[in-house]
PDB file of C-alpha atoms in Angstrom:
ATOM      1  CA  MET A   1      25.337 -11.104  -4.175  1.00 43.00           C
ATOM      2  CA  ASN A   2      29.078 -10.685  -3.802  1.00 49.00           C
ATOM      3  CA  ALA A   3      31.719 -13.383  -3.599  1.00 44.00           C
ATOM      4  CA  ARG A   4      31.813 -13.466   0.181  1.00 45.00           C
ATOM      5  CA  ARG A   5      28.036 -13.849   0.428  1.00 44.00           C
ATOM      6  CA  VAL A   6      27.888 -16.680  -2.106  1.00 47.00           C
ATOM      7  CA  VAL A   7      30.674 -18.540  -0.341  1.00 49.00           C
ATOM      8  CA  SER A   8      29.057 -18.043   3.043  1.00 48.00           C
ATOM      9  CA  VAL A   9      25.807 -19.573   1.772  1.00 48.00           C
ATOM     10  CA  ALA A  10      27.518 -22.837   1.015  1.00 51.00           C
ATOM     11  CA  LEU A  11      29.645 -22.839   4.162  1.00 52.00           C
ATOM     12  CA  ALA A  12      26.715 -21.991   6.414  1.00 47.00           C
ATOM     13  CA  LEU A  13      24.813 -24.862   4.889  1.00 45.00           C
ATOM     14  CA  ALA A  14      27.551 -27.140   6.119  1.00 48.00           C
ATOM     15  CA  ALA A  15      27.433 -25.957   9.692  1.00 45.00           C
ATOM     16  CA  PRO A  16      24.507 -27.868  11.202  1.00 39.00           C
ATOM     17  CA  VAL A  17      25.034 -30.755   8.811  1.00 41.00           C
ATOM     18  CA  VAL A  18      28.613 -31.349   9.865  1.00 43.00           C
ATOM     19  CA  CYS A  19      27.758 -31.348  13.556  1.00 42.00           C
ATOM     20  CA  GLU A  20      25.118 -34.012  12.957  1.00 39.00           C
ATOM     21  CA  GLY A  21      27.722 -35.954  11.013  1.00 40.00           C
ATOM     22  CA  CYS A  22      30.053 -35.874  13.984  1.00 43.00           C
ATOM     23  CA  LEU A  23      27.793 -37.572  16.499  1.00 41.00           C
ATOM     24  CA  PRO A  24      29.658 -40.112  18.648  1.00 43.00           C
ATOM     25  CA  SER A  25      29.941 -43.587  17.205  1.00 47.00           C
ATOM     26  CA  ASN A  26      29.935 -46.810  19.209  1.00 43.00           C
ATOM     27  CA  ASP A  27      33.721 -46.797  19.174  1.00 43.00           C
ATOM     28  CA  PRO A  28      35.151 -43.828  21.112  1.00 37.00           C
ATOM     29  CA  LEU A  29      38.493 -44.318  19.317  1.00 36.00           C
ATOM     30  CA  ASP A  30      36.787 -43.004  16.186  1.00 58.00           C
ATOM     31  CA  LEU A  31      36.612 -39.584  17.816  1.00 68.00           C
ATOM     32  CA  HIS A  32      40.233 -38.561  17.312  1.00 83.00           C
ATOM     33  CA  LEU A  33      40.613 -35.031  18.632  1.00 90.00           C
ATOM     34  CA  ASP A  34      42.796 -33.942  15.705  1.00 92.00           C
ATOM     35  CA  VAL A  35      40.404 -34.972  12.939  1.00 89.00           C
ATOM     36  CA  VAL A  36      39.630 -31.899  10.804  1.00 91.00           C
ATOM     37  CA  SER A  37      36.481 -31.106   8.870  1.00 89.00           C
ATOM     38  CA  ILE A  38      36.880 -29.130   5.638  1.00 91.00           C
ATOM     39  CA  ALA A  39      34.237 -27.052   3.813  1.00 91.00           C
ATOM     40  CA  ALA A  40      35.332 -25.479   0.528  1.00 93.00           C
ATOM     41  CA  VAL A  41      33.273 -24.167  -2.390  1.00 94.00           C
ATOM     42  CA  ILE A  42      34.643 -22.150  -5.304  1.00 95.00           C
ATOM     43  CA  VAL A  43      32.225 -19.982  -7.266  1.00 94.00           C
ATOM     44  CA  ALA A  44      32.261 -19.274 -10.988  1.00 96.00           C
ATOM     45  CA  GLY A  45      33.155 -15.679 -11.792  1.00 95.00           C
ATOM     46  CA  GLU A  46      34.889 -14.999  -8.482  1.00 94.00           C
ATOM     47  CA  THR A  47      38.572 -14.224  -7.924  1.00 95.00           C
ATOM     48  CA  GLU A  48      38.594 -15.218  -4.259  1.00 94.00           C
ATOM     49  CA  ALA A  49      38.169 -18.551  -2.508  1.00 95.00           C
ATOM     50  CA  HIS A  50      37.642 -19.627   1.101  1.00 94.00           C
ATOM     51  CA  VAL A  51      38.116 -22.759   3.177  1.00 93.00           C
ATOM     52  CA  LEU A  52      36.468 -23.329   6.554  1.00 92.00           C
ATOM     53  CA  ALA A  53      38.301 -25.903   8.693  1.00 93.00           C
ATOM     54  CA  GLY A  54      37.331 -27.079  12.163  1.00 91.00           C
ATOM     55  CA  PHE A  55      37.986 -29.581  14.928  1.00 91.00           C
ATOM     56  CA  PRO A  56      34.583 -31.357  15.167  1.00 86.00           C
ATOM     57  CA  HIS A  57      35.570 -33.378  18.249  1.00 86.00           C
ATOM     58  CA  ARG A  58      37.022 -30.550  20.321  1.00 89.00           C
ATOM     59  CA  PRO A  59      35.284 -27.989  22.559  1.00 90.00           C
ATOM     60  CA  LEU A  60      34.806 -24.453  21.291  1.00 88.00           C
ATOM     61  CA  ASP A  61      37.456 -22.927  23.569  1.00 92.00           C
ATOM     62  CA  ASP A  62      40.252 -25.147  22.184  1.00 94.00           C
ATOM     63  CA  PRO A  63      42.658 -23.569  19.652  1.00 95.00           C
ATOM     64  CA  PRO A  64      41.522 -23.955  16.022  1.00 94.00           C
ATOM     65  CA  PRO A  65      43.311 -26.341  13.659  1.00 95.00           C
ATOM     66  CA  SER A  66      46.448 -25.273  11.837  1.00 96.00           C
ATOM     67  CA  VAL A  67      45.715 -25.957   8.170  1.00 96.00           C
ATOM     68  CA  THR A  68      47.652 -24.976   5.057  1.00 97.00           C
ATOM     69  CA  ALA A  69      46.299 -25.294   1.517  1.00 97.00           C
ATOM     70  CA  ASP A  70      46.763 -24.276  -2.124  1.00 98.00           C
ATOM     71  CA  LEU A  71      44.203 -24.070  -4.910  1.00 98.00           C
ATOM     72  CA  SER A  72      45.350 -24.989  -8.432  1.00 97.00           C
ATOM     73  CA  GLY A  73      43.719 -24.010 -11.698  1.00 95.00           C
ATOM     74  CA  SER A  74      44.851 -24.088 -15.329  1.00 91.00           C
ATOM     75  CA  GLY A  75      48.563 -23.326 -15.048  1.00 93.00           C
ATOM     76  CA  TRP A  76      48.469 -21.542 -11.701  1.00 96.00           C
ATOM     77  CA  LYS A  77      48.518 -22.183  -7.953  1.00 97.00           C
ATOM     78  CA  ALA A  78      47.198 -19.812  -5.270  1.00 98.00           C
ATOM     79  CA  PRO A  79      48.025 -20.209  -1.560  1.00 98.00           C
ATOM     80  CA  PHE A  80      45.411 -19.909   1.170  1.00 97.00           C
ATOM     81  CA  ALA A  81      46.225 -17.812   4.226  1.00 96.00           C
ATOM     82  CA  PRO A  82      44.408 -17.471   7.565  1.00 94.00           C
ATOM     83  CA  THR A  83      41.883 -14.657   7.704  1.00 93.00           C
ATOM     84  CA  ALA A  84      39.138 -13.405  10.024  1.00 89.00           C
ATOM     85  CA  LEU A  85      36.300 -15.825  10.764  1.00 84.00           C
ATOM     86  CA  ALA A  86      33.916 -13.141   9.539  1.00 81.00           C
ATOM     87  CA  ASP A  87      35.201 -13.870   6.019  1.00 82.00           C
ATOM     88  CA  CYS A  88      33.540 -17.283   6.319  1.00 81.00           C
ATOM     89  CA  GLU A  89      30.208 -15.817   7.418  1.00 67.00           C
ATOM     90  CA  GLY A  90      27.649 -18.123   8.976  1.00 54.00           C
ATOM     91  CA  GLY A  91      29.965 -20.919  10.068  1.00 49.00           C
ATOM     92  CA  PRO A  92      31.221 -19.513  13.386  1.00 46.00           C
ATOM     93  CA  ILE A  93      27.685 -18.681  14.488  1.00 46.00           C
ATOM     94  CA  ARG A  94      26.060 -21.961  13.587  1.00 55.00           C
ATOM     95  CA  TRP A  95      29.018 -24.316  13.990  1.00 63.00           C
ATOM     96  CA  PRO A  96      30.178 -24.285  17.664  1.00 79.00           C
ATOM     97  CA  ILE A  97      33.630 -25.847  17.274  1.00 86.00           C
ATOM     98  CA  PRO A  98      37.163 -24.386  16.951  1.00 91.00           C
ATOM     99  CA  LEU A  99      37.382 -22.963  13.429  1.00 91.00           C
ATOM    100  CA  THR A 100      39.958 -21.604  11.006  1.00 92.00           C
ATOM    101  CA  CYS A 101      38.959 -19.540   7.967  1.00 92.00           C
ATOM    102  CA  LEU A 102      41.388 -19.475   5.047  1.00 95.00           C
ATOM    103  CA  HIS A 103      41.336 -17.023   2.128  1.00 95.00           C
ATOM    104  CA  ALA A 104      43.023 -17.071  -1.285  1.00 96.00           C
ATOM    105  CA  VAL A 105      43.260 -14.430  -4.004  1.00 97.00           C
ATOM    106  CA  LEU A 106      43.176 -16.111  -7.420  1.00 97.00           C
ATOM    107  CA  PRO A 107      45.046 -14.932 -10.524  1.00 97.00           C
ATOM    108  CA  GLU A 108      41.910 -15.303 -12.644  1.00 97.00           C
ATOM    109  CA  ALA A 109      38.178 -15.735 -12.146  1.00 97.00           C
ATOM    110  CA  VAL A 110      36.870 -19.237 -11.478  1.00 97.00           C
ATOM    111  CA  ARG A 111      35.441 -20.670 -14.698  1.00 97.00           C
ATOM    112  CA  GLU A 112      32.486 -22.939 -15.356  1.00 97.00           C
ATOM    113  CA  GLY A 113      33.358 -26.386 -16.662  1.00 96.00           C
ATOM    114  CA  VAL A 114      36.957 -26.231 -15.403  1.00 97.00           C
ATOM    115  CA  ALA A 115      38.488 -28.717 -12.951  1.00 97.00           C
ATOM    116  CA  TYR A 116      40.273 -27.333  -9.877  1.00 98.00           C
ATOM    117  CA  ARG A 117      42.449 -29.042  -7.304  1.00 98.00           C
ATOM    118  CA  ILE A 118      43.045 -28.314  -3.649  1.00 97.00           C
ATOM    119  CA  GLU A 119      46.099 -29.599  -1.745  1.00 97.00           C
ATOM    120  CA  GLY A 120      46.944 -29.038   1.872  1.00 97.00           C
ATOM    121  CA  ARG A 121      48.052 -30.299   5.211  1.00 97.00           C
ATOM    122  CA  ALA A 122      46.127 -30.758   8.469  1.00 96.00           C
ATOM    123  CA  PRO A 123      47.365 -31.985  11.888  1.00 95.00           C
ATOM    124  CA  LEU A 124      47.089 -35.691  10.988  1.00 93.00           C
ATOM    125  CA  GLY A 125      48.519 -35.483   7.480  1.00 94.00           C
ATOM    126  CA  SER A 126      48.084 -34.190   3.959  1.00 96.00           C
ATOM    127  CA  PHE A 127      44.862 -33.960   1.949  1.00 95.00           C
ATOM    128  CA  THR A 128      43.858 -33.400  -1.658  1.00 96.00           C
ATOM    129  CA  GLY A 129      40.645 -32.785  -3.556  1.00 95.00           C
ATOM    130  CA  GLU A 130      39.226 -32.148  -7.008  1.00 96.00           C
ATOM    131  CA  ALA A 131      36.091 -30.433  -8.218  1.00 96.00           C
ATOM    132  CA  VAL A 132      34.621 -29.298 -11.527  1.00 96.00           C
ATOM    133  CA  VAL A 133      32.634 -26.054 -11.468  1.00 97.00           C
ATOM    134  CA  PRO A 134      29.112 -26.635 -12.845  1.00 97.00           C
ATOM    135  CA  ALA A 135      27.392 -24.552 -15.484  1.00 97.00           C
ATOM    136  CA  ALA A 136      25.284 -21.783 -13.979  1.00 97.00           C
ATOM    137  CA  PRO A 137      21.529 -22.277 -13.557  1.00 98.00           C
ATOM    138  CA  VAL A 138      19.496 -20.514 -16.230  1.00 98.00           C
ATOM    139  CA  VAL A 139      16.443 -18.407 -15.417  1.00 97.00           C
ATOM    140  CA  VAL A 140      14.008 -18.995 -18.310  1.00 97.00           C
ATOM    141  CA  GLU A 141      11.268 -16.735 -16.945  1.00 97.00           C
ATOM    142  CA  PRO A 142      10.855 -13.951 -16.049  1.00 96.00           C
ATOM    143  CA  THR A 143      12.850 -12.347 -18.843  1.00 94.00           C
ATOM    144  CA  ASP A 144      12.001  -8.814 -17.687  1.00 94.00           C
ATOM    145  CA  THR A 145      11.265  -7.056 -14.403  1.00 94.00           C
ATOM    146  CA  LEU A 146       8.212  -8.473 -12.645  1.00 93.00           C
ATOM    147  CA  ARG A 147       5.809  -5.994 -11.075  1.00 93.00           C
ATOM    148  CA  LEU A 148       3.807  -7.758  -8.404  1.00 91.00           C
ATOM    149  CA  LYS A 149       1.321  -6.929  -5.684  1.00 88.00           C
ATOM    150  CA  PRO A 150       2.290  -8.343  -2.289  1.00 85.00           C
ATOM    151  CA  SER A 151      -0.084 -10.242  -0.052  1.00 81.00           C
ATOM    152  CA  GLY A 152       0.595  -8.619   3.286  1.00 78.00           C
ATOM    153  CA  TYR A 153       4.354  -8.843   3.626  1.00 81.00           C
ATOM    154  CA  GLN A 154       4.657 -11.847   1.330  1.00 89.00           C
ATOM    155  CA  LEU A 155       5.410 -11.697  -2.359  1.00 93.00           C
ATOM    156  CA  PRO A 156       4.867 -14.776  -4.583  1.00 94.00           C
ATOM    157  CA  VAL A 157       7.339 -14.855  -7.481  1.00 96.00           C
ATOM    158  CA  PRO A 158       6.728 -17.476 -10.216  1.00 97.00           C
ATOM    159  CA  ILE A 159       9.860 -18.575 -12.044  1.00 97.00           C
ATOM    160  CA  ARG A 160      10.943 -21.087 -14.666  1.00 98.00           C
ATOM    161  CA  TYR A 161      14.498 -22.370 -14.696  1.00 98.00           C
ATOM    162  CA  ARG A 162      16.874 -24.875 -16.236  1.00 97.00           C
ATOM    163  CA  VAL A 163      19.823 -26.606 -14.582  1.00 97.00           C
ATOM    164  CA  SER A 164      22.478 -28.976 -15.872  1.00 95.00           C
ATOM    165  CA  SER A 165      23.017 -32.473 -14.512  1.00 96.00           C
ATOM    166  CA  GLU A 166      26.204 -31.179 -12.853  1.00 96.00           C
ATOM    167  CA  ILE A 167      24.121 -29.359 -10.217  1.00 97.00           C
ATOM    168  CA  GLY A 168      22.923 -31.323  -7.218  1.00 96.00           C
ATOM    169  CA  THR A 169      21.677 -28.484  -4.998  1.00 95.00           C
ATOM    170  CA  LEU A 170      19.749 -25.438  -6.190  1.00 96.00           C
ATOM    171  CA  ARG A 171      19.040 -22.569  -3.828  1.00 95.00           C
ATOM    172  CA  PRO A 172      17.194 -19.277  -4.384  1.00 95.00           C
ATOM    173  CA  GLU A 173      18.843 -16.276  -2.752  1.00 94.00           C
ATOM    174  CA  ILE A 174      18.067 -12.610  -2.269  1.00 93.00           C
ATOM    175  CA  ALA A 175      20.930 -10.762  -3.911  1.00 93.00           C
ATOM    176  CA  GLU A 176      19.620  -7.285  -3.057  1.00 94.00           C
ATOM    177  CA  ILE A 177      16.518  -5.645  -1.591  1.00 94.00           C
ATOM    178  CA  ARG A 178      15.780  -1.939  -1.174  1.00 93.00           C
ATOM    179  CA  ASP A 179      12.582  -0.066  -0.480  1.00 91.00           C
ATOM    180  CA  SER A 180      11.648   3.335  -1.904  1.00 90.00           C
ATOM    181  CA  SER A 181      13.502   5.139   0.899  1.00 91.00           C
ATOM    182  CA  GLY A 182      16.732   3.312   0.117  1.00 90.00           C
ATOM    183  CA  ASP A 183      16.587   1.120   3.234  1.00 91.00           C
ATOM    184  CA  GLN A 184      17.329  -2.606   3.124  1.00 92.00           C
ATOM    185  CA  PRO A 185      14.464  -4.330   4.953  1.00 90.00           C
ATOM    186  CA  ASP A 186      14.840  -7.744   6.564  1.00 90.00           C
ATOM    187  CA  ALA A 187      13.813 -10.447   4.111  1.00 91.00           C
ATOM    188  CA  PHE A 188      14.117 -14.125   3.317  1.00 91.00           C
ATOM    189  CA  VAL A 189      12.927 -16.409   0.532  1.00 94.00           C
ATOM    190  CA  ILE A 190      11.210 -19.800   0.710  1.00 95.00           C
ATOM    191  CA  PRO A 191      11.609 -22.591  -0.125  1.00 95.00           C
ATOM    192  CA  ASP A 192      15.316 -22.624   0.641  1.00 91.00           C
ATOM    193  CA  THR A 193      15.985 -25.412  -1.875  1.00 94.00           C
ATOM    194  CA  LEU A 194      14.473 -26.065  -5.311  1.00 97.00           C
ATOM    195  CA  ASP A 195      13.975 -29.367  -7.108  1.00 97.00           C
ATOM    196  CA  VAL A 196      16.768 -29.820  -9.659  1.00 97.00           C
ATOM    197  CA  GLU A 197      14.534 -32.230 -11.592  1.00 96.00           C
ATOM    198  CA  ALA A 198      11.765 -29.634 -11.997  1.00 97.00           C
ATOM    199  CA  ASP A 199      11.658 -26.619 -14.286  1.00 97.00           C
ATOM    200  CA  SER A 200       9.408 -24.212 -12.400  1.00 97.00           C
ATOM    201  CA  ALA A 201       8.583 -23.010  -8.905  1.00 97.00           C
ATOM    202  CA  THR A 202       6.941 -20.193  -7.002  1.00 97.00           C
ATOM    203  CA  LEU A 203       9.264 -18.402  -4.613  1.00 96.00           C
ATOM    204  CA  THR A 204       7.791 -16.565  -1.652  1.00 95.00           C
ATOM    205  CA  VAL A 205       9.714 -13.521  -0.466  1.00 95.00           C
ATOM    206  CA  ASP A 206       8.942 -12.461   3.106  1.00 93.00           C
ATOM    207  CA  TYR A 207       9.978  -8.864   3.693  1.00 90.00           C
ATOM    208  CA  TYR A 208       9.161  -6.259   6.299  1.00 86.00           C
ATOM    209  CA  THR A 209       8.327  -2.864   4.841  1.00 85.00           C
ATOM    210  CA  ALA A 210       5.114  -1.280   3.578  1.00 84.00           C
ATOM    211  CA  ARG A 211       6.977   0.838   1.026  1.00 88.00           C
ATOM    212  CA  PRO A 212       7.361  -0.093  -2.647  1.00 90.00           C
ATOM    213  CA  THR A 213      10.361  -2.420  -2.821  1.00 92.00           C
ATOM    214  CA  ARG A 214      12.839  -3.585  -5.439  1.00 94.00           C
ATOM    215  CA  ILE A 215      14.138  -7.128  -5.029  1.00 95.00           C
ATOM    216  CA  THR A 216      16.814  -8.982  -6.958  1.00 96.00           C
ATOM    217  CA  LEU A 217      16.828 -12.777  -6.702  1.00 96.00           C
ATOM    218  CA  GLN A 218      19.185 -15.348  -8.157  1.00 96.00           C
ATOM    219  CA  LEU A 219      19.710 -19.103  -8.113  1.00 96.00           C
ATOM    220  CA  LEU A 220      22.834 -20.715  -6.663  1.00 95.00           C
ATOM    221  CA  GLY A 221      23.735 -24.117  -8.116  1.00 96.00           C
ATOM    222  CA  ILE A 222      26.193 -26.299  -6.170  1.00 95.00           C
ATOM    223  CA  GLY A 223      27.759 -29.525  -7.446  1.00 96.00           C
ATOM    224  CA  TRP A 224      27.317 -33.115  -6.332  1.00 95.00           C
ATOM    225  CA  ASN A 225      30.247 -33.331  -3.901  1.00 94.00           C
ATOM    226  CA  TYR A 226      28.493 -30.953  -1.540  1.00 92.00           C
ATOM    227  CA  THR A 227      25.067 -32.461  -2.252  1.00 92.00           C
ATOM    228  CA  ARG A 228      26.135 -36.022  -1.471  1.00 90.00           C
ATOM    229  CA  PHE A 229      27.952 -34.828   1.646  1.00 88.00           C
ATOM    230  CA  ALA A 230      24.769 -33.174   2.903  1.00 85.00           C
ATOM    231  CA  GLU A 231      22.657 -36.229   2.115  1.00 84.00           C
ATOM    232  CA  ALA A 232      25.077 -38.626   3.814  1.00 81.00           C
ATOM    233  CA  SER A 233      25.472 -36.545   6.960  1.00 75.00           C
ATOM    234  CA  GLU A 234      21.716 -36.214   7.426  1.00 71.00           C
ATOM    235  CA  SER A 235      21.239 -39.986   7.675  1.00 63.00           C
ATOM    236  CA  ASN A 236      24.383 -41.370   9.322  1.00 58.00           C
ATOM    237  CA  PRO A 237      27.136 -40.121  11.591  1.00 59.00           C
ATOM    238  CA  PHE A 238      30.527 -40.268   9.895  1.00 59.00           C
ATOM    239  CA  ARG A 239      32.865 -42.951  11.161  1.00 61.00           C
ATOM    240  CA  SER A 240      36.374 -43.850  10.123  1.00 59.00           C
ATOM    241  CA  PRO A 241      37.197 -44.470   7.313  1.00 63.00           C
ATOM    242  CA  PHE A 242      35.545 -41.196   6.354  1.00 62.00           C
ATOM    243  CA  PRO A 243      33.591 -40.972   3.090  1.00 70.00           C
ATOM    244  CA  GLU A 244      35.054 -38.861   0.292  1.00 81.00           C
ATOM    245  CA  PHE A 245      33.175 -35.912  -1.201  1.00 91.00           C
ATOM    246  CA  GLY A 246      35.892 -34.168  -3.186  1.00 93.00           C
ATOM    247  CA  ILE A 247      38.278 -34.237  -0.180  1.00 92.00           C
ATOM    248  CA  ARG A 248      40.478 -37.126   0.917  1.00 91.00           C
ATOM    249  CA  GLY A 249      43.409 -37.489   3.258  1.00 90.00           C
ATOM    250  CA  GLU A 250      44.551 -38.743   6.625  1.00 85.00           C
ATOM    251  CA  GLY A 251      42.267 -37.488   9.398  1.00 87.00           C
ATOM    252  CA  VAL A 252      40.289 -35.158   7.127  1.00 89.00           C
ATOM    253  CA  PHE A 253      36.695 -35.273   5.942  1.00 86.00           C
ATOM    254  CA  GLY A 254      34.290 -32.813   4.351  1.00 89.00           C
ATOM    255  CA  TYR A 255      33.821 -31.536   0.825  1.00 93.00           C
ATOM    256  CA  PHE A 256      35.376 -29.503  -1.959  1.00 95.00           C
ATOM    257  CA  ASP A 257      33.017 -28.384  -4.702  1.00 96.00           C
ATOM    258  CA  GLY A 258      32.143 -25.798  -7.302  1.00 96.00           C
ATOM    259  CA  ALA A 259      29.129 -23.522  -7.619  1.00 95.00           C
ATOM    260  CA  ALA A 260      27.692 -21.048 -10.093  1.00 96.00           C
ATOM    261  CA  VAL A 261      25.075 -18.312  -9.893  1.00 96.00           C
ATOM    262  CA  SER A 262      22.270 -17.574 -12.354  1.00 97.00           C
ATOM    263  CA  GLY A 263      21.469 -14.235 -13.880  1.00 96.00           C
ATOM    264  CA  PRO A 264      19.299 -11.883 -11.786  1.00 96.00           C
ATOM    265  CA  ILE A 265      15.533 -12.007 -11.312  1.00 96.00           C
ATOM    266  CA  HIS A 266      14.276  -8.438 -10.877  1.00 96.00           C
ATOM    267  CA  VAL A 267      11.028  -7.835  -9.000  1.00 95.00           C
ATOM    268  CA  VAL A 268       9.200  -4.650  -8.025  1.00 94.00           C
ATOM    269  CA  ALA A 269       6.698  -5.067  -5.200  1.00 90.00           C
ATOM    270  CA  ALA A 270       4.063  -2.341  -4.756  1.00 84.00           C
ATOM    271  CA  ALA A 271       0.426  -2.324  -3.669  1.00 67.00           C
ATOM    272  CA  GLU A 272      -2.032  -1.229  -6.334  1.00 56.00           C
ATOM    273  CA  ARG A 273      -3.508   2.214  -5.855  1.00 48.00           C
TER     274      ARG A 273
END
């Protein structure tokens, strides 16, 4: 899974959640048209970062928000610049509001356990945020390539894992899949979220090829700013003053957080002869 894909996982997660969080309140004055929602996740090991910013109270055909931002690490500052919406994959498709995608090239890779700061300006004022990148999830088992027989087009993959208390959301992802012809069949993995309090699970990979297939899985751990944002937006619409989840500022709500990816889980799926 490359940097863009990891980032898009977290941003796409925000898409339906944020819209639910922007349901009208009893006071129409709460729905200021220039309020901006911010989704930002930095990933350990990556030298790029993205921010997805949108106008949650404006129709899709309105111009997107003008947002500037910088990301600061240990002794450095990197500016964000507007880029194509495709660089924030997932959001534009699942989040039908005017959107701006920002991209920054970092002078060094994002590091686990390090605090980062974001500063910027949106239409209603400035905003800031802080986040500490969590330690990566650890795959305890399997320690070697699993060779499994699928049941139809489903492949059960037992795993054992360990996560730190810094991780609030744990997601399994397909990093790569190729069948014996070299094609990349359609595939997805369930469940989409694992229990951070547990230490084992069985993942089910649904894939659509009868050929022997090699699959690489990994676990994405996201911090508590994002996790608490998701939990809050599922139960209550946001109203002013907006809650803070790593982002604060005038007319801005959303989250800024860190994430880290486990080592790979290699699986070979082939029917027994």
